[in-house]
CSV table of C-alpha atoms and ligand atoms in Angstrom, one decimal:
chain,number,residue,atom,x,y,z
W,1,MET,CA,-16.4,15.0,-25.2
W,2,PHE,CA,-13.5,15.4,-22.9
W,3,ASN,CA,-10.2,13.5,-23.2
W,4,LEU,CA,-7.4,12.9,-20.8
W,5,ASN,CA,-5.0,14.4,-23.4
W,6,ASP,CA,-6.9,17.7,-22.9
W,7,PHE,CA,-5.5,17.8,-19.4
W,8,PRO,CA,-1.8,16.9,-19.8
W,9,LEU,CA,0.3,16.2,-16.8
W,10,PRO,CA,2.8,19.1,-16.6
W,11,PHE,CA,5.7,16.9,-15.4
W,12,ARG,CA,6.9,13.4,-15.6
W,13,GLU,CA,5.6,10.7,-13.2
W,14,THR,CA,8.9,10.5,-11.4
W,15,ASP,CA,9.5,14.3,-11.1
W,16,MET,CA,7.8,14.6,-7.7
W,17,GLU,CA,9.8,11.8,-6.0
W,18,PRO,CA,10.5,11.3,-3.2
W,19,TYR,CA,7.6,13.4,-2.0
W,20,MET,CA,5.0,11.9,-4.3
W,21,SER,CA,5.8,8.6,-5.9
W,22,ALA,CA,5.4,7.8,-9.6
W,23,GLU,CA,3.0,5.1,-8.6
W,24,THR,CA,0.7,7.7,-6.8
W,25,ILE,CA,0.8,9.9,-9.9
W,26,ARG,CA,0.2,7.0,-12.2
W,27,PHE,CA,-3.0,6.0,-10.4
W,28,HIS,CA,-4.1,9.5,-9.5
W,29,TYR,CA,-3.7,10.9,-13.0
W,30,GLY,CA,-4.1,7.9,-15.2
W,31,LYS,CA,-6.9,6.2,-13.2
W,32,HIS,CA,-8.7,8.6,-11.0
W,33,LEU,CA,-8.7,11.6,-13.3
W,34,ALA,CA,-9.3,9.4,-16.3
W,35,THR,CA,-12.4,7.9,-14.6
W,36,TYR,CA,-13.9,11.3,-13.7
W,37,ILE,CA,-13.5,12.2,-17.4
W,38,ALA,CA,-15.0,9.0,-18.6
W,39,ASN,CA,-17.9,9.3,-16.2
W,40,LEU,CA,-18.5,13.0,-17.2
W,41,ASN,CA,-18.7,12.1,-20.9
W,42,LYS,CA,-21.2,9.4,-20.2
W,43,LEU,CA,-23.3,11.6,-17.9
W,44,ILE,CA,-23.5,14.6,-20.2
W,45,ALA,CA,-24.2,12.7,-23.5
W,46,GLY,CA,-27.6,13.8,-24.8
W,47,THR,CA,-28.1,16.5,-22.2
W,48,LYS,CA,-27.9,20.3,-22.4
W,49,TYR,CA,-24.4,20.0,-20.8
W,50,ALA,CA,-23.0,18.1,-23.8
W,51,ASP,CA,-22.0,21.3,-25.7
W,52,MET,CA,-20.7,23.3,-22.7
W,53,ASP,CA,-17.1,23.8,-21.7
W,54,LEU,CA,-15.9,22.5,-18.3
W,55,HIS,CA,-16.4,25.8,-16.5
W,56,GLU,CA,-19.9,26.2,-17.9
W,57,ILE,CA,-20.9,22.7,-16.9
W,58,ILE,CA,-19.7,23.4,-13.3
W,59,ILE,CA,-21.5,26.8,-12.8
W,60,ASN,CA,-24.7,25.5,-14.5
W,61,SER,CA,-24.9,22.2,-12.7
W,62,VAL,CA,-24.1,23.3,-9.1
W,63,ASN,CA,-27.7,24.4,-8.5
W,64,ASP,CA,-29.3,21.7,-10.7
W,65,GLU,CA,-30.5,19.0,-8.3
W,66,SER,CA,-30.9,16.5,-11.2
W,67,ALA,CA,-27.3,17.1,-12.2
W,68,GLU,CA,-25.4,16.2,-9.0
W,69,LYS,CA,-23.3,13.5,-10.6
W,70,ILE,CA,-22.5,15.8,-13.5
W,71,PHE,CA,-21.4,18.5,-11.1
W,72,ASN,CA,-19.3,16.1,-9.1
W,73,ASN,CA,-17.4,14.6,-12.0
W,74,ALA,CA,-17.0,18.0,-13.8
W,75,ALA,CA,-15.7,19.6,-10.6
W,76,GLN,CA,-13.3,16.8,-10.0
W,77,VAL,CA,-11.9,17.1,-13.5
W,78,PHE,CA,-11.3,20.8,-13.0
W,79,ASN,CA,-9.9,20.3,-9.5
W,80,HIS,CA,-7.4,17.7,-10.6
W,81,GLU,CA,-6.2,19.6,-13.6
W,82,PHE,CA,-5.7,22.6,-11.3
W,83,PHE,CA,-4.0,20.5,-8.5
W,84,PHE,CA,-1.5,18.8,-10.9
W,85,ASN,CA,-0.6,22.2,-12.3
W,86,CYS,CA,0.2,23.5,-8.8
W,87,LEU,CA,2.7,20.7,-8.2
W,88,GLY,CA,6.4,21.1,-9.1
W,89,ARG,CA,10.0,20.9,-7.9
W,90,GLY,CA,12.4,23.8,-7.8
W,91,ASN,CA,10.0,26.8,-7.3
W,92,ASN,CA,9.1,26.0,-3.7
W,93,ALA,CA,10.0,29.2,-2.0
W,94,THR,CA,6.9,30.9,-0.7
W,95,PRO,CA,6.7,34.3,-2.6
W,96,ASP,CA,6.6,37.6,-0.8
W,97,ILE,CA,3.1,38.4,-2.0
W,98,ILE,CA,1.9,35.4,0.0
W,99,SER,CA,4.0,35.9,3.1
W,100,ASP,CA,3.0,39.6,3.2
W,101,ALA,CA,-0.7,38.7,3.0
W,102,PHE,CA,-0.5,36.3,5.9
W,103,GLY,CA,2.1,38.1,8.1
W,104,GLY,CA,4.9,35.7,7.3
W,105,VAL,CA,5.8,32.4,5.6
W,106,ALA,CA,5.3,30.5,8.9
W,107,GLU,CA,1.9,32.2,9.5
W,108,PHE,CA,0.7,31.3,5.9
W,109,LYS,CA,1.7,27.7,6.4
W,110,GLU,CA,0.2,27.5,9.8
W,111,LYS,CA,-3.2,28.8,8.6
W,112,PHE,CA,-3.2,26.5,5.6
W,113,ARG,CA,-2.1,23.6,7.8
W,114,LEU,CA,-4.9,24.3,10.4
W,115,ILE,CA,-7.6,24.4,7.7
W,116,ALA,CA,-6.3,21.3,5.9
W,117,ASN,CA,-6.1,19.3,9.1
W,118,SER,CA,-9.7,20.3,10.0
W,119,VAL,CA,-11.0,18.6,6.8
W,120,PHE,CA,-13.0,15.5,7.8
W,121,GLY,CA,-13.2,12.9,5.1
W,122,SER,CA,-12.6,13.8,1.4
W,123,GLY,CA,-12.1,17.3,0.3
W,124,TRP,CA,-9.8,20.0,-0.9
W,125,VAL,CA,-8.0,23.0,0.5
W,126,TRP,CA,-7.6,26.2,-1.6
W,127,LEU,CA,-5.8,29.4,-1.6
W,128,THR,CA,-8.1,31.9,-3.3
W,129,HIS,CA,-7.8,35.5,-4.3
W,130,ASP,CA,-10.0,38.3,-5.3
W,131,ASN,CA,-9.1,42.0,-5.8
W,132,GLU,CA,-11.4,43.2,-3.0
W,133,SER,CA,-10.7,40.9,-0.2
W,134,GLY,CA,-7.3,39.6,-1.2
W,135,PHE,CA,-6.1,36.1,-0.3
W,136,ASP,CA,-8.1,33.5,1.7
W,137,ILE,CA,-7.7,29.9,2.6
W,138,ILE,CA,-10.8,27.7,2.4
W,139,ALA,CA,-11.7,24.1,2.4
W,140,THR,CA,-14.3,22.4,0.2
W,141,ARG,CA,-16.0,19.0,0.8
W,142,ASN,CA,-15.9,16.1,-1.7
W,143,ALA,CA,-15.9,17.5,-5.2
W,144,ASP,CA,-16.9,21.1,-4.4
W,145,THR,CA,-14.8,23.7,-6.0
W,146,PRO,CA,-14.3,27.5,-5.5
W,147,ILE,CA,-15.2,28.3,-9.1
W,148,ALA,CA,-18.8,27.1,-8.4
W,149,HIS,CA,-19.1,29.9,-5.8
W,150,GLY,CA,-17.5,32.8,-7.7
W,151,LYS,CA,-14.1,32.4,-6.1
W,152,LYS,CA,-10.8,32.4,-7.9
W,153,PRO,CA,-8.5,29.5,-6.9
W,154,VAL,CA,-4.8,30.1,-7.0
W,155,LEU,CA,-3.5,27.0,-5.2
W,156,ALA,CA,-5.1,23.6,-4.6
W,157,LEU,CA,-4.4,20.6,-2.3
W,158,ASP,CA,-6.2,17.3,-2.9
W,159,LEU,CA,-7.0,15.7,0.5
W,160,TRP,CA,-8.8,12.6,-0.8
W,161,GLU,CA,-7.1,9.5,0.5
W,162,HIS,CA,-6.0,8.5,-3.0
W,163,ALA,CA,-3.8,11.6,-3.2
W,164,TYR,CA,-1.5,10.4,-0.5
W,165,TYR,CA,-2.2,6.9,0.8
W,166,LEU,CA,0.4,5.0,-1.2
W,167,ASP,CA,3.1,7.4,0.1
W,168,PHE,CA,1.9,8.5,3.5
W,169,GLN,CA,-0.8,6.0,4.6
W,170,ASN,CA,-2.6,7.4,7.6
W,171,ARG,CA,0.0,10.3,8.0
W,172,ARG,CA,-2.1,12.9,6.3
W,173,ALA,CA,-0.6,15.8,8.4
W,174,ASP,CA,2.8,14.8,7.0
W,175,PHE,CA,1.5,14.9,3.5
W,176,ILE,CA,0.1,18.4,4.1
W,177,ASP,CA,3.4,19.6,5.6
W,178,THR,CA,5.4,18.1,2.7
W,179,PHE,CA,3.1,19.7,0.2
W,180,LEU,CA,3.6,23.1,1.8
W,181,ASP,CA,7.4,22.8,2.1
W,182,SER,CA,8.4,20.9,-1.1
W,183,MET,CA,5.7,20.3,-3.7
W,184,ILE,CA,4.2,23.7,-4.7
W,185,ASP,CA,5.2,25.2,-8.0
W,186,TRP,CA,4.8,28.9,-6.9
W,187,LYS,CA,5.8,30.1,-10.3
W,188,PHE,CA,2.7,28.5,-11.8
W,189,VAL,CA,0.6,29.9,-8.9
W,190,LEU,CA,1.9,33.5,-9.5
W,191,ASP,CA,1.7,33.3,-13.3
W,192,ASN,CA,-1.9,32.0,-13.0
W,193,MET,CA,-2.9,34.9,-10.7
W,194,ASN,CA,-2.3,37.7,-13.3
W,195,LEU,CA,-1.7,40.2,-10.6
Y,1,LIG,MN1,-7.6,13.2,-6.4
């Protein structure tokens, strides 16, 4: 059984204002994430997935056609915990390791922006890293997640409408720009990379 308390919000609901309203966070964390957790608990009850941790559920269900709903809900739980941890105020300066990898801060943001703006419908944008190929920016559709494909995520952006609609309505590109400029806790990102 998973519980919302196992995935604590790393800041107060009002901490991301004015970029992301307390109302958005209250619904996104307290309703959307809570629902993915409740659905996951119902779906795994009595199955071989019931005793697995979240990562095990994701990598075992991704190729199990009978477990598509389990994969979707488990991946969304992982994706949301990761996304909320990436958000923060006060550590927004893009670190040298990122600007060096992409040829500059502006170049990093432009590549991220291009891939994010190319997402049609619901999905996610990720900065990933591995020791051989370095950093990459990828998009995943719906609930899909890099860890299901052996990729290590270091930064996530939720592009489902519920992530931004109360604050930005149809202006998704503005949400993407605001995320890149003002909402990333790069300290969390760097600490999580273990480079
Ligand atoms: Mn979401």
